[in-house]
Short mmCIF file of C-alpha atoms and ligand atoms in Angstrom, two decimals:
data_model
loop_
_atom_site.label_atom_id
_atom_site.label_comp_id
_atom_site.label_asym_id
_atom_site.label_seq_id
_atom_site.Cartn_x
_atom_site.Cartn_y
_atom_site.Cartn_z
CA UNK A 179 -13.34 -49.88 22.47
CA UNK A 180 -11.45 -50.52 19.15
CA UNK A 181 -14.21 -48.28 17.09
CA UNK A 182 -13.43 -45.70 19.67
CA UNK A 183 -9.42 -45.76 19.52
CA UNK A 184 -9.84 -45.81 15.80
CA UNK A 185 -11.63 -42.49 15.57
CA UNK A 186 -9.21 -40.81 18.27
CA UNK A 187 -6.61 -41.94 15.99
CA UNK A 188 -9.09 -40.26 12.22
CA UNK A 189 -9.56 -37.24 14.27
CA UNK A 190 -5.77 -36.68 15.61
CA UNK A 191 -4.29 -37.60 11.73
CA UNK A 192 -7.31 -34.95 11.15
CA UNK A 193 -5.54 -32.30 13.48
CA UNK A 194 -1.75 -33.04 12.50
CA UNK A 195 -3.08 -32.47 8.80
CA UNK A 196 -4.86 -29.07 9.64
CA UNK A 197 -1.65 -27.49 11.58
CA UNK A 198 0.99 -28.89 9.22
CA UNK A 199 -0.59 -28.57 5.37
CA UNK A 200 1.01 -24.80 5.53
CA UNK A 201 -1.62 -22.25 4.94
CA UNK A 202 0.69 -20.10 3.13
CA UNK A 203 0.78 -23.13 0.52
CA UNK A 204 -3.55 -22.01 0.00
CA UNK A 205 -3.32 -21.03 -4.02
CA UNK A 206 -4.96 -17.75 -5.72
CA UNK A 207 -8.53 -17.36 -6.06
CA UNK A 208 -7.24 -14.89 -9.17
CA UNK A 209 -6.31 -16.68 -12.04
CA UNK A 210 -7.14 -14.49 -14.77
CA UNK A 211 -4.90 -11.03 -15.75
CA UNK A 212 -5.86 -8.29 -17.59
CA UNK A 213 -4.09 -4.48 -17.92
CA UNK A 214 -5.71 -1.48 -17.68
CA UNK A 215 -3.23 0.40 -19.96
CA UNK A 216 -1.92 3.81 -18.56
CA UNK A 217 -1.86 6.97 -21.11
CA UNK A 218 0.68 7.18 -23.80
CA UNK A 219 4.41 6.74 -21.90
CA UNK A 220 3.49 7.03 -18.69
CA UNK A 221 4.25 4.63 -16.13
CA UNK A 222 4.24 4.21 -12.14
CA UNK A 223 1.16 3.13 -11.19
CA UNK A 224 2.17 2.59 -7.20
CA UNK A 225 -1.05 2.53 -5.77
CA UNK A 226 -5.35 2.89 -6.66
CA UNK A 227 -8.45 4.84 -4.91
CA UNK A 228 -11.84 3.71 -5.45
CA UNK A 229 -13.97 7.24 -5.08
CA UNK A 230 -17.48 6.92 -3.01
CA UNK A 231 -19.58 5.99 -5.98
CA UNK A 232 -17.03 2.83 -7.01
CA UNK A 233 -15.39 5.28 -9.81
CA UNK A 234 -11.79 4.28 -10.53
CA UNK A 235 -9.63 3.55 -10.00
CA UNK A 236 -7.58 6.32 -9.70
CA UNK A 237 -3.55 6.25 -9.52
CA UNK A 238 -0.80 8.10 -9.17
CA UNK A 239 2.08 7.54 -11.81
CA UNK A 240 5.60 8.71 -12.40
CA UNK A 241 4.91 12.25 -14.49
CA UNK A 242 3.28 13.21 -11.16
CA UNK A 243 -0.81 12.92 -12.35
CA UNK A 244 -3.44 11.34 -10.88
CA UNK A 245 -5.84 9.69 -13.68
CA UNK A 246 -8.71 8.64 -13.06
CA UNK A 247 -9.56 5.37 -14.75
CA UNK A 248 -13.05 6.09 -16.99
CA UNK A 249 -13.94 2.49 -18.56
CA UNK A 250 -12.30 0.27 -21.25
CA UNK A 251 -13.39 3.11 -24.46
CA UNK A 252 -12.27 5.96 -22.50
CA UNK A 253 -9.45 4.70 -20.64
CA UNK A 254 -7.24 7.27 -17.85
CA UNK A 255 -8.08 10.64 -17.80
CA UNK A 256 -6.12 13.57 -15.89
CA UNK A 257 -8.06 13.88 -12.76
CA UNK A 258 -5.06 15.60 -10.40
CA UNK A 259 -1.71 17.32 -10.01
CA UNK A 260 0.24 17.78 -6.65
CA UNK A 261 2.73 20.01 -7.58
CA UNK A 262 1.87 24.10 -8.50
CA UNK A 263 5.36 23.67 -10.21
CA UNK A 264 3.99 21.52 -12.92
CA UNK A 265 3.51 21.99 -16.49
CA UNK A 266 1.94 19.53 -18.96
CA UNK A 267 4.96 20.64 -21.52
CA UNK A 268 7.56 19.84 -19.08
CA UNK A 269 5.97 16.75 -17.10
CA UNK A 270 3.69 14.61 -19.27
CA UNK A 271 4.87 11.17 -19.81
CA UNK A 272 8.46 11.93 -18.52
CA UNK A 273 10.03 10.35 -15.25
CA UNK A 274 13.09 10.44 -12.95
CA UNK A 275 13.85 11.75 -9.64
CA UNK A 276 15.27 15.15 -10.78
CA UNK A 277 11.70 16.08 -12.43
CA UNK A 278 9.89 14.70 -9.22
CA UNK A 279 11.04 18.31 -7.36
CA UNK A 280 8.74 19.99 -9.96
CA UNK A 281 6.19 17.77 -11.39
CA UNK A 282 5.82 15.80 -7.80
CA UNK A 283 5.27 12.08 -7.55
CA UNK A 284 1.98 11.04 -5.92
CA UNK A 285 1.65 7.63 -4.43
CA UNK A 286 -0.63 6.99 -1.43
CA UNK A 287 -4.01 7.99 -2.21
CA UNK A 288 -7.61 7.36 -0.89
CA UNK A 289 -10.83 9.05 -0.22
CA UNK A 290 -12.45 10.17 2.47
CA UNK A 291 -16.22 9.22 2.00
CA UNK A 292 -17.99 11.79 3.75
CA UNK A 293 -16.59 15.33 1.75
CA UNK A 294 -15.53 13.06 -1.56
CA UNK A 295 -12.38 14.32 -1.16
CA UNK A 296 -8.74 12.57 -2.41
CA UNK A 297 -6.10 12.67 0.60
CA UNK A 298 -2.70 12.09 -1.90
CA UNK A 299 0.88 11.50 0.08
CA UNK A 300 3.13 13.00 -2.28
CA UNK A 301 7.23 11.85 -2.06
CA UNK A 302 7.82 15.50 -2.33
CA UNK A 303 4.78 17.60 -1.58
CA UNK A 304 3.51 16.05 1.45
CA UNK A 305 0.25 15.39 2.57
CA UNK A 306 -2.48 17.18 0.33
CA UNK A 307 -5.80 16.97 -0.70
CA UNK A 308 -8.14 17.55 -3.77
CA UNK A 309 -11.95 17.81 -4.15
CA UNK A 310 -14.36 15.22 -6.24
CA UNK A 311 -13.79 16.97 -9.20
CA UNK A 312 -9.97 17.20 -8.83
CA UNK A 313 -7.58 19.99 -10.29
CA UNK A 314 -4.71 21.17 -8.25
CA UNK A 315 -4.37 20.25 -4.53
CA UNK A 316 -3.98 21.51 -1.56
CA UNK A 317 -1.49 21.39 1.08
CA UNK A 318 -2.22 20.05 4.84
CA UNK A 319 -0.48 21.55 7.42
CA UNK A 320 3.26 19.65 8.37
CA UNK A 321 4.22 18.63 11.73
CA UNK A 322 5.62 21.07 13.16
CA UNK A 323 6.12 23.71 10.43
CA UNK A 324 8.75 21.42 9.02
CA UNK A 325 8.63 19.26 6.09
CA UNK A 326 8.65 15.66 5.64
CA UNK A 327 11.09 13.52 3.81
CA UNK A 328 9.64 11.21 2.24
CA UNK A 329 5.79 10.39 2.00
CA UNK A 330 4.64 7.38 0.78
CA UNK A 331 0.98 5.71 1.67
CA UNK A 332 -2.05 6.34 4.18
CA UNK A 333 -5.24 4.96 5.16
CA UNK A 334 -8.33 6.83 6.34
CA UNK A 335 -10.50 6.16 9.50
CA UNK A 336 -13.81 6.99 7.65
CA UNK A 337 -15.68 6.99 10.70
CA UNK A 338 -13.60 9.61 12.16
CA UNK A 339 -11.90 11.30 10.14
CA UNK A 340 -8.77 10.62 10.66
CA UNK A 341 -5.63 9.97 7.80
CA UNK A 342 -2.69 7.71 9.10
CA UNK A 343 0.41 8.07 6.82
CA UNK A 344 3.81 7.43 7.08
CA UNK A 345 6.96 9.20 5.95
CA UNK A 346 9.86 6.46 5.15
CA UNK A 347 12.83 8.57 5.48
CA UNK A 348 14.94 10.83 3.05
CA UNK A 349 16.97 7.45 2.22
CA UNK A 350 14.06 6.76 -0.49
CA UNK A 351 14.74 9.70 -2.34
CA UNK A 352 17.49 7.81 -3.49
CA UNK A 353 15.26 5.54 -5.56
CA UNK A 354 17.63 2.98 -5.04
CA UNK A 355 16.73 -0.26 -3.13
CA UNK A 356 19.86 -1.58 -2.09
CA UNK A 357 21.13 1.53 -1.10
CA UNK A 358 17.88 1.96 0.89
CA UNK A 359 18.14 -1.56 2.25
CA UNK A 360 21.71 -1.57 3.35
CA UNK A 361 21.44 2.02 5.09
CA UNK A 362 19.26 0.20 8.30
CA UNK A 363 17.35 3.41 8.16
CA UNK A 364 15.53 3.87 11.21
CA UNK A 365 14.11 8.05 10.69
CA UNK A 366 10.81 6.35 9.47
CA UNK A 367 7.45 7.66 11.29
CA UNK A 368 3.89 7.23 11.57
CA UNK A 369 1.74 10.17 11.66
CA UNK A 370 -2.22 10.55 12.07
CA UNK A 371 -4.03 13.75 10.44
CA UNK A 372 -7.10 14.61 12.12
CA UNK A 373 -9.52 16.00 9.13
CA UNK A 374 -11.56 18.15 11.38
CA UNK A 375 -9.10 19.84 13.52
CA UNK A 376 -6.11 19.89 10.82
CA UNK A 377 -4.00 19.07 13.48
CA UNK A 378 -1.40 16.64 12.75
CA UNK A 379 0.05 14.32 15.88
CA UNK A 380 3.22 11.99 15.59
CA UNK A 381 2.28 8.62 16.48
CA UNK A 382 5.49 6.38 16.35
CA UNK A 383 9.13 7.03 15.34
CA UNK A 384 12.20 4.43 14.73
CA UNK A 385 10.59 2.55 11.92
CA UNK A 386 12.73 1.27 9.40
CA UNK A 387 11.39 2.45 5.90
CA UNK A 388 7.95 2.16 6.47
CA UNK A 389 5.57 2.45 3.16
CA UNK A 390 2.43 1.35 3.45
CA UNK A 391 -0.15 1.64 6.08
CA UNK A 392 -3.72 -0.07 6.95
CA UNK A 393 -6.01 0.24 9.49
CA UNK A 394 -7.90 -2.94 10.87
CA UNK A 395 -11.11 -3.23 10.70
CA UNK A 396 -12.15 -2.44 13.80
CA UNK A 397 -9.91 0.89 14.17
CA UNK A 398 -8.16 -0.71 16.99
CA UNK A 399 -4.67 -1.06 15.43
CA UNK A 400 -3.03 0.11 12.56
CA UNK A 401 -0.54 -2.27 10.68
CA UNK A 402 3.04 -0.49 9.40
CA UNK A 403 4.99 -2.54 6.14
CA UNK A 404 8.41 -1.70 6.85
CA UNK A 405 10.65 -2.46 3.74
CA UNK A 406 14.18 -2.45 5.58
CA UNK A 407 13.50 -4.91 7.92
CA UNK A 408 11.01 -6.94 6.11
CA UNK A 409 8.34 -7.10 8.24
CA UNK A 410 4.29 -5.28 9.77
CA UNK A 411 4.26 -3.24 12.89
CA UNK A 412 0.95 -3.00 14.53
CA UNK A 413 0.36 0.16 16.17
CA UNK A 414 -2.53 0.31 18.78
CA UNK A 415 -4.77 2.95 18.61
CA UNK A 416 -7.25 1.15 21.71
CA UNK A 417 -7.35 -0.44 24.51
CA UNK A 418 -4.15 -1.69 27.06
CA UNK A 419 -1.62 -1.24 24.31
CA UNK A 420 -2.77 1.76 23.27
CA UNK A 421 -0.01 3.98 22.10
CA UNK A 422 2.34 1.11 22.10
CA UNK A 423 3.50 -1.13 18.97
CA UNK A 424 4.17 -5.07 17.98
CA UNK A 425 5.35 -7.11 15.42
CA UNK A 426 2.47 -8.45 13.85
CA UNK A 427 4.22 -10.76 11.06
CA UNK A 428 7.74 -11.08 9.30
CA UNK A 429 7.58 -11.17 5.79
CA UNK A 430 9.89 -13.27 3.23
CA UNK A 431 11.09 -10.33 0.93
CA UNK A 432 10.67 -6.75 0.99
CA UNK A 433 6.39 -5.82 1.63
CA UNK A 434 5.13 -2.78 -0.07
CA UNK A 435 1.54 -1.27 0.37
CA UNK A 436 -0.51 -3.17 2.32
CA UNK A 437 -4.69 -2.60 2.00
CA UNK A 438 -6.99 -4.08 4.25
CA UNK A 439 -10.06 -6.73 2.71
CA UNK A 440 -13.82 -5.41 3.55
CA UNK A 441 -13.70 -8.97 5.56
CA UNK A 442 -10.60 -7.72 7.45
CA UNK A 443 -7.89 -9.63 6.29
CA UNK A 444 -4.87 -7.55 4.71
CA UNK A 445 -3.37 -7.97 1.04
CA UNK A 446 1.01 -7.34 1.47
CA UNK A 447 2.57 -6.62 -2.07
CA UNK A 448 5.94 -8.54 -1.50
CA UNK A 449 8.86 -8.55 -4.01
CA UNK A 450 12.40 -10.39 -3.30
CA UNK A 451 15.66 -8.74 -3.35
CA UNK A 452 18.07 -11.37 -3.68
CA UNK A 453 19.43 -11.38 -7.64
CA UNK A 454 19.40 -12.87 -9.57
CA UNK A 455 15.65 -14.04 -8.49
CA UNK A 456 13.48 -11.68 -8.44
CA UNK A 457 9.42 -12.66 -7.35
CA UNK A 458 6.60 -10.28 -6.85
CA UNK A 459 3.94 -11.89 -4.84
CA UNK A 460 0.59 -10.96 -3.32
CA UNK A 461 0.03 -12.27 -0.17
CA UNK A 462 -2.99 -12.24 2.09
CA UNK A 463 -2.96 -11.83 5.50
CA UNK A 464 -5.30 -12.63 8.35
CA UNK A 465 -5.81 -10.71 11.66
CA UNK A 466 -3.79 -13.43 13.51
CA UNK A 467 -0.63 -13.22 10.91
CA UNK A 468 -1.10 -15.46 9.00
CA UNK A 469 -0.41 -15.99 5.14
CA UNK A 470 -4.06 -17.26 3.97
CA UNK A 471 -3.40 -16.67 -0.01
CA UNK A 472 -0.69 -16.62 -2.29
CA UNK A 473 -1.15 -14.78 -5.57
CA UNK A 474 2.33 -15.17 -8.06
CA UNK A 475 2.72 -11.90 -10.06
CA UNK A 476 6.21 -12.55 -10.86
CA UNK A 477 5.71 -13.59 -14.88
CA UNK A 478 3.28 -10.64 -15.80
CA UNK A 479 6.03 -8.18 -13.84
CA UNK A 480 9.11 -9.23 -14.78
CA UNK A 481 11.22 -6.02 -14.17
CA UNK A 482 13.46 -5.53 -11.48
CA UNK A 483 10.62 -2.76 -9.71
CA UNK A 484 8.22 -5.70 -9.59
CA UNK A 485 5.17 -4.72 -7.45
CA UNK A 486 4.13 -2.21 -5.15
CA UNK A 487 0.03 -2.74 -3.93
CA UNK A 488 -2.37 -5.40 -4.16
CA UNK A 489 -6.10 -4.11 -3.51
CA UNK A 490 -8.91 -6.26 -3.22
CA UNK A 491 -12.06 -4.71 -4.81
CA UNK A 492 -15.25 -5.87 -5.28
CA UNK A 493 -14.30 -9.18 -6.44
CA UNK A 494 -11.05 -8.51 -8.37
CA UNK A 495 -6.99 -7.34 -7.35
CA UNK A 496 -6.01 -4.37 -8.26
CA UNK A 497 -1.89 -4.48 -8.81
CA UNK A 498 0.35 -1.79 -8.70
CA UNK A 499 3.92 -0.87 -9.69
CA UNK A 500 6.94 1.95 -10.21
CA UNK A 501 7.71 0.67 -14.01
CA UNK A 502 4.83 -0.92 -15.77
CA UNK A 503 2.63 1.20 -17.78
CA UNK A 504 -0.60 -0.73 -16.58
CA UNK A 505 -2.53 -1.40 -13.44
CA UNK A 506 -2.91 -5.42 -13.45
CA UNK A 507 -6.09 -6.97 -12.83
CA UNK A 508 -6.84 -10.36 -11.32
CA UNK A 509 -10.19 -11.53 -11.63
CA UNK A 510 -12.38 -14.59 -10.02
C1 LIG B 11 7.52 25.07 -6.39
O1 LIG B 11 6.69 26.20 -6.16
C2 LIG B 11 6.75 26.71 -4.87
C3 LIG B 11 5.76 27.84 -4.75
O2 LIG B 11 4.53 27.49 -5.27
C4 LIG B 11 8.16 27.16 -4.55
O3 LIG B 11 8.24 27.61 -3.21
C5 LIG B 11 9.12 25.99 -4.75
O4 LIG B 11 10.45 26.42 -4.56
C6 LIG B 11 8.97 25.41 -6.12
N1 LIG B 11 9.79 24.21 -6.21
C7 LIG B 11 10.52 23.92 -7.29
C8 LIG B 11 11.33 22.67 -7.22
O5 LIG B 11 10.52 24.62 -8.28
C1 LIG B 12 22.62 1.59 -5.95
O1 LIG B 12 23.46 1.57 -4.83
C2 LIG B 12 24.41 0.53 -4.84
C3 LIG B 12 25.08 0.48 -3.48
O2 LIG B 12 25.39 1.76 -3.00
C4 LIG B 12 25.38 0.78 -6.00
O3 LIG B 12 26.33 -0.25 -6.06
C5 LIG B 12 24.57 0.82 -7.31
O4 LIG B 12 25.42 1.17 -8.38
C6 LIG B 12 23.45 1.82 -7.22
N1 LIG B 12 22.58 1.68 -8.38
C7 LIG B 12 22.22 2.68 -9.15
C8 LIG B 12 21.35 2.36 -10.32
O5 LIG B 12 22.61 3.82 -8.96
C1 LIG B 13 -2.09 7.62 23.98
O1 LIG B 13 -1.62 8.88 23.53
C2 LIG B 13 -2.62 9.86 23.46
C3 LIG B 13 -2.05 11.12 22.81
O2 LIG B 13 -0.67 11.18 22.95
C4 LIG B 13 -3.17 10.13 24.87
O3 LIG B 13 -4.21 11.08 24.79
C5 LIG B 13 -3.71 8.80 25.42
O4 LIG B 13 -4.11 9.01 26.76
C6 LIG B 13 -2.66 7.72 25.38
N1 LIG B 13 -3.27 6.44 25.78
C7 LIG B 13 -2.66 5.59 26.60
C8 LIG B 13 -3.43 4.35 26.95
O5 LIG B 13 -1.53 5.76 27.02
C1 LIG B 14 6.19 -17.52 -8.80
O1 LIG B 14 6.36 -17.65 -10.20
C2 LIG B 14 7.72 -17.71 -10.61
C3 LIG B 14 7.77 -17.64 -12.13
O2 LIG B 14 6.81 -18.48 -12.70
C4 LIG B 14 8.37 -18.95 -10.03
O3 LIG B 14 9.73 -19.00 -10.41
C5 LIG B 14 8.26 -18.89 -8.51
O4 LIG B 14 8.76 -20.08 -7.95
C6 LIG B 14 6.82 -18.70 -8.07
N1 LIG B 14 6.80 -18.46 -6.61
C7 LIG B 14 5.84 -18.94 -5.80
C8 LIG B 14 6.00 -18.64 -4.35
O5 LIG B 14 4.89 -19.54 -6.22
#
């Protein structure tokens, strides 16, 4: 009778300890940082592609190229350009919002397996798309004949086709965050771009500065980061909520891109807003909502940009940002 009482009581202790030890408190598996340096004054790297045969990464950065990362003795090389305005004389290594009207300024990128090809969302071209051996892109049609404000990631459904992107409202050509944070901007939408029929569909309006999309594992849902009200959206794509959106988690500070795990979890690049503090933190996410793993970027970015994607590739993070002039890399 006692023995019995006394393992009710082990095993209860066992369960208070396994719902209150916070699992957002779980530590980085990533304690190691190295920098894959950019070219020579350029900086921006906002978000990385791995291409079909693990080549990359490949990133768009503020001059408005897409390198294409080619080993440590190589380094980037130009693989890209989004905007037919551009000119190596007038763009290379400069930045700033005027010169993103000519030189463009890609951030979303990925590729779609089956053609090799680069789907880019471009702030001020759109959505376009390159082959496997790059150059200059070319333009999908809009919705509707009209432009879009603002693009800033996607994520493709490789099994059919399909490129989900968002467009986070003409507040963000502003480039500044507490302007963009104070307007309560709501013009944000979610699109889908079906690759076969070229037809693009609007999927969900209202958000609130969404920038940065992934799509679960399964292709039921997609998951929207939406940087004015802190928080993910999950749009359902099947099923009895199909059509109709959630809030899958709140986030503490402002989430960036988020990109999906191959074991389905989702990695949120979170920075805070409140100065004097500023953090940049990766944070991974489970299907249920749940902060798994913490990873502290905050000393290798201090700037007030901080970071903008955390990717989980083949056993190391990938780490993005708007002023470094590196991609960071966290290895096991
Ligand atoms: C860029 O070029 C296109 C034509 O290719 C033109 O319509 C557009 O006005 C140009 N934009 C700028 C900012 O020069
Ligand atoms: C950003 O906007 C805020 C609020 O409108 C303003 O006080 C601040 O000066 C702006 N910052 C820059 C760098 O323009
Ligand atoms: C969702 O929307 C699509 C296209 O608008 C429509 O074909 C589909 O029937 C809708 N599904 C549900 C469950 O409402
Ligand atoms: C992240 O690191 C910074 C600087 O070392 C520290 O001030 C901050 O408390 C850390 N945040 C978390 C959540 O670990």
């Amino acid at each position: 009778m006692e023995t019995v009482s006394i393992r009710k009581t082990v095993l209860l202790v066992q369960i208070w300890i396994m719902l209150n030890v916070s699992p957002s408190m779980a530590g980085c598996r990533f304690p190691a940082f190295s920098k894959l340096q950019l070219p020579l004054r350029t900086i921006g790297p906002e978000a990385a592609a791995f291409d079909r045969k693990g080549g990359g990464p490949y990133t768009g950065i503020a001059d408005g190229r897409i390198v294409k990362y080619q080993g440590p003795k190589v380094g980037f090389t130009d693989f890209a350009v989004t905007s037919p305005n551009r000119t190596k004389a007038k763009c290379d290594g400069k930045n700033g919002p005027e010169l993103q009207q000519i030189c463009g300024r890609p951030f979303g990128l990925g590729f779609y397996y089956k053609t090799g090809n680069l789907y880019i969302t471009d702030a001020i071209y759109g959505l376009v798309v390159v082959g496997p051996s790059g150059g200059l892109v070319t333009r999908v049609p809009s919705f509707q004949g009209r432009n879009f404000a603002f693009l800033d990631a996607l994520d493709i459904d490789q099994s059919k086709g399909v490129v989900y992107f968002v467009d986070s409202g003409a507040i963000f050509l502003t480039g500044n965050r507490t302007r963009i944070v104070e307007s309560k901007d709501t013009s944000g939408r979610l699109f889908k771009y079906d690759i076969a029929t070229k037809q693009v569909t609007l999927l969900l309006s209202g958000l609130s500065g969404p920038v940065g999309v992934a799509l679960s594992k399964d292709n039921s849902y997609v998951l929207i980061t939406e940087y004015i009200t802190q928080r993910i959206q999950r749009f359902w794509l099947k099923g009895a909520k199909a059509n109709s959106s959630d809030v899958f988690a709140n986030v503490d500070g402002i989430p960036d891109n988020i990109k999906r795990t191959v074991l389905g979890d989702f990695w949120v690049a979170i920075f805070n807003t409140k100065q004097p503090t500023t953090f940049s933190l990766g944070q991974r996410i489970n299907r249920f909502g749940k902060v798994v793993e913490t990873c502290n970027f905050t000393d290798q970015y201090n700037s007030p940009n901080g970071i903008t994607e955390v990717q989980e590739y083949k056993g190391k993070l990938y780490v993005g940002s708007l002023d470094q002039n590196f991609i960071g890399v966290s290895r096991v």
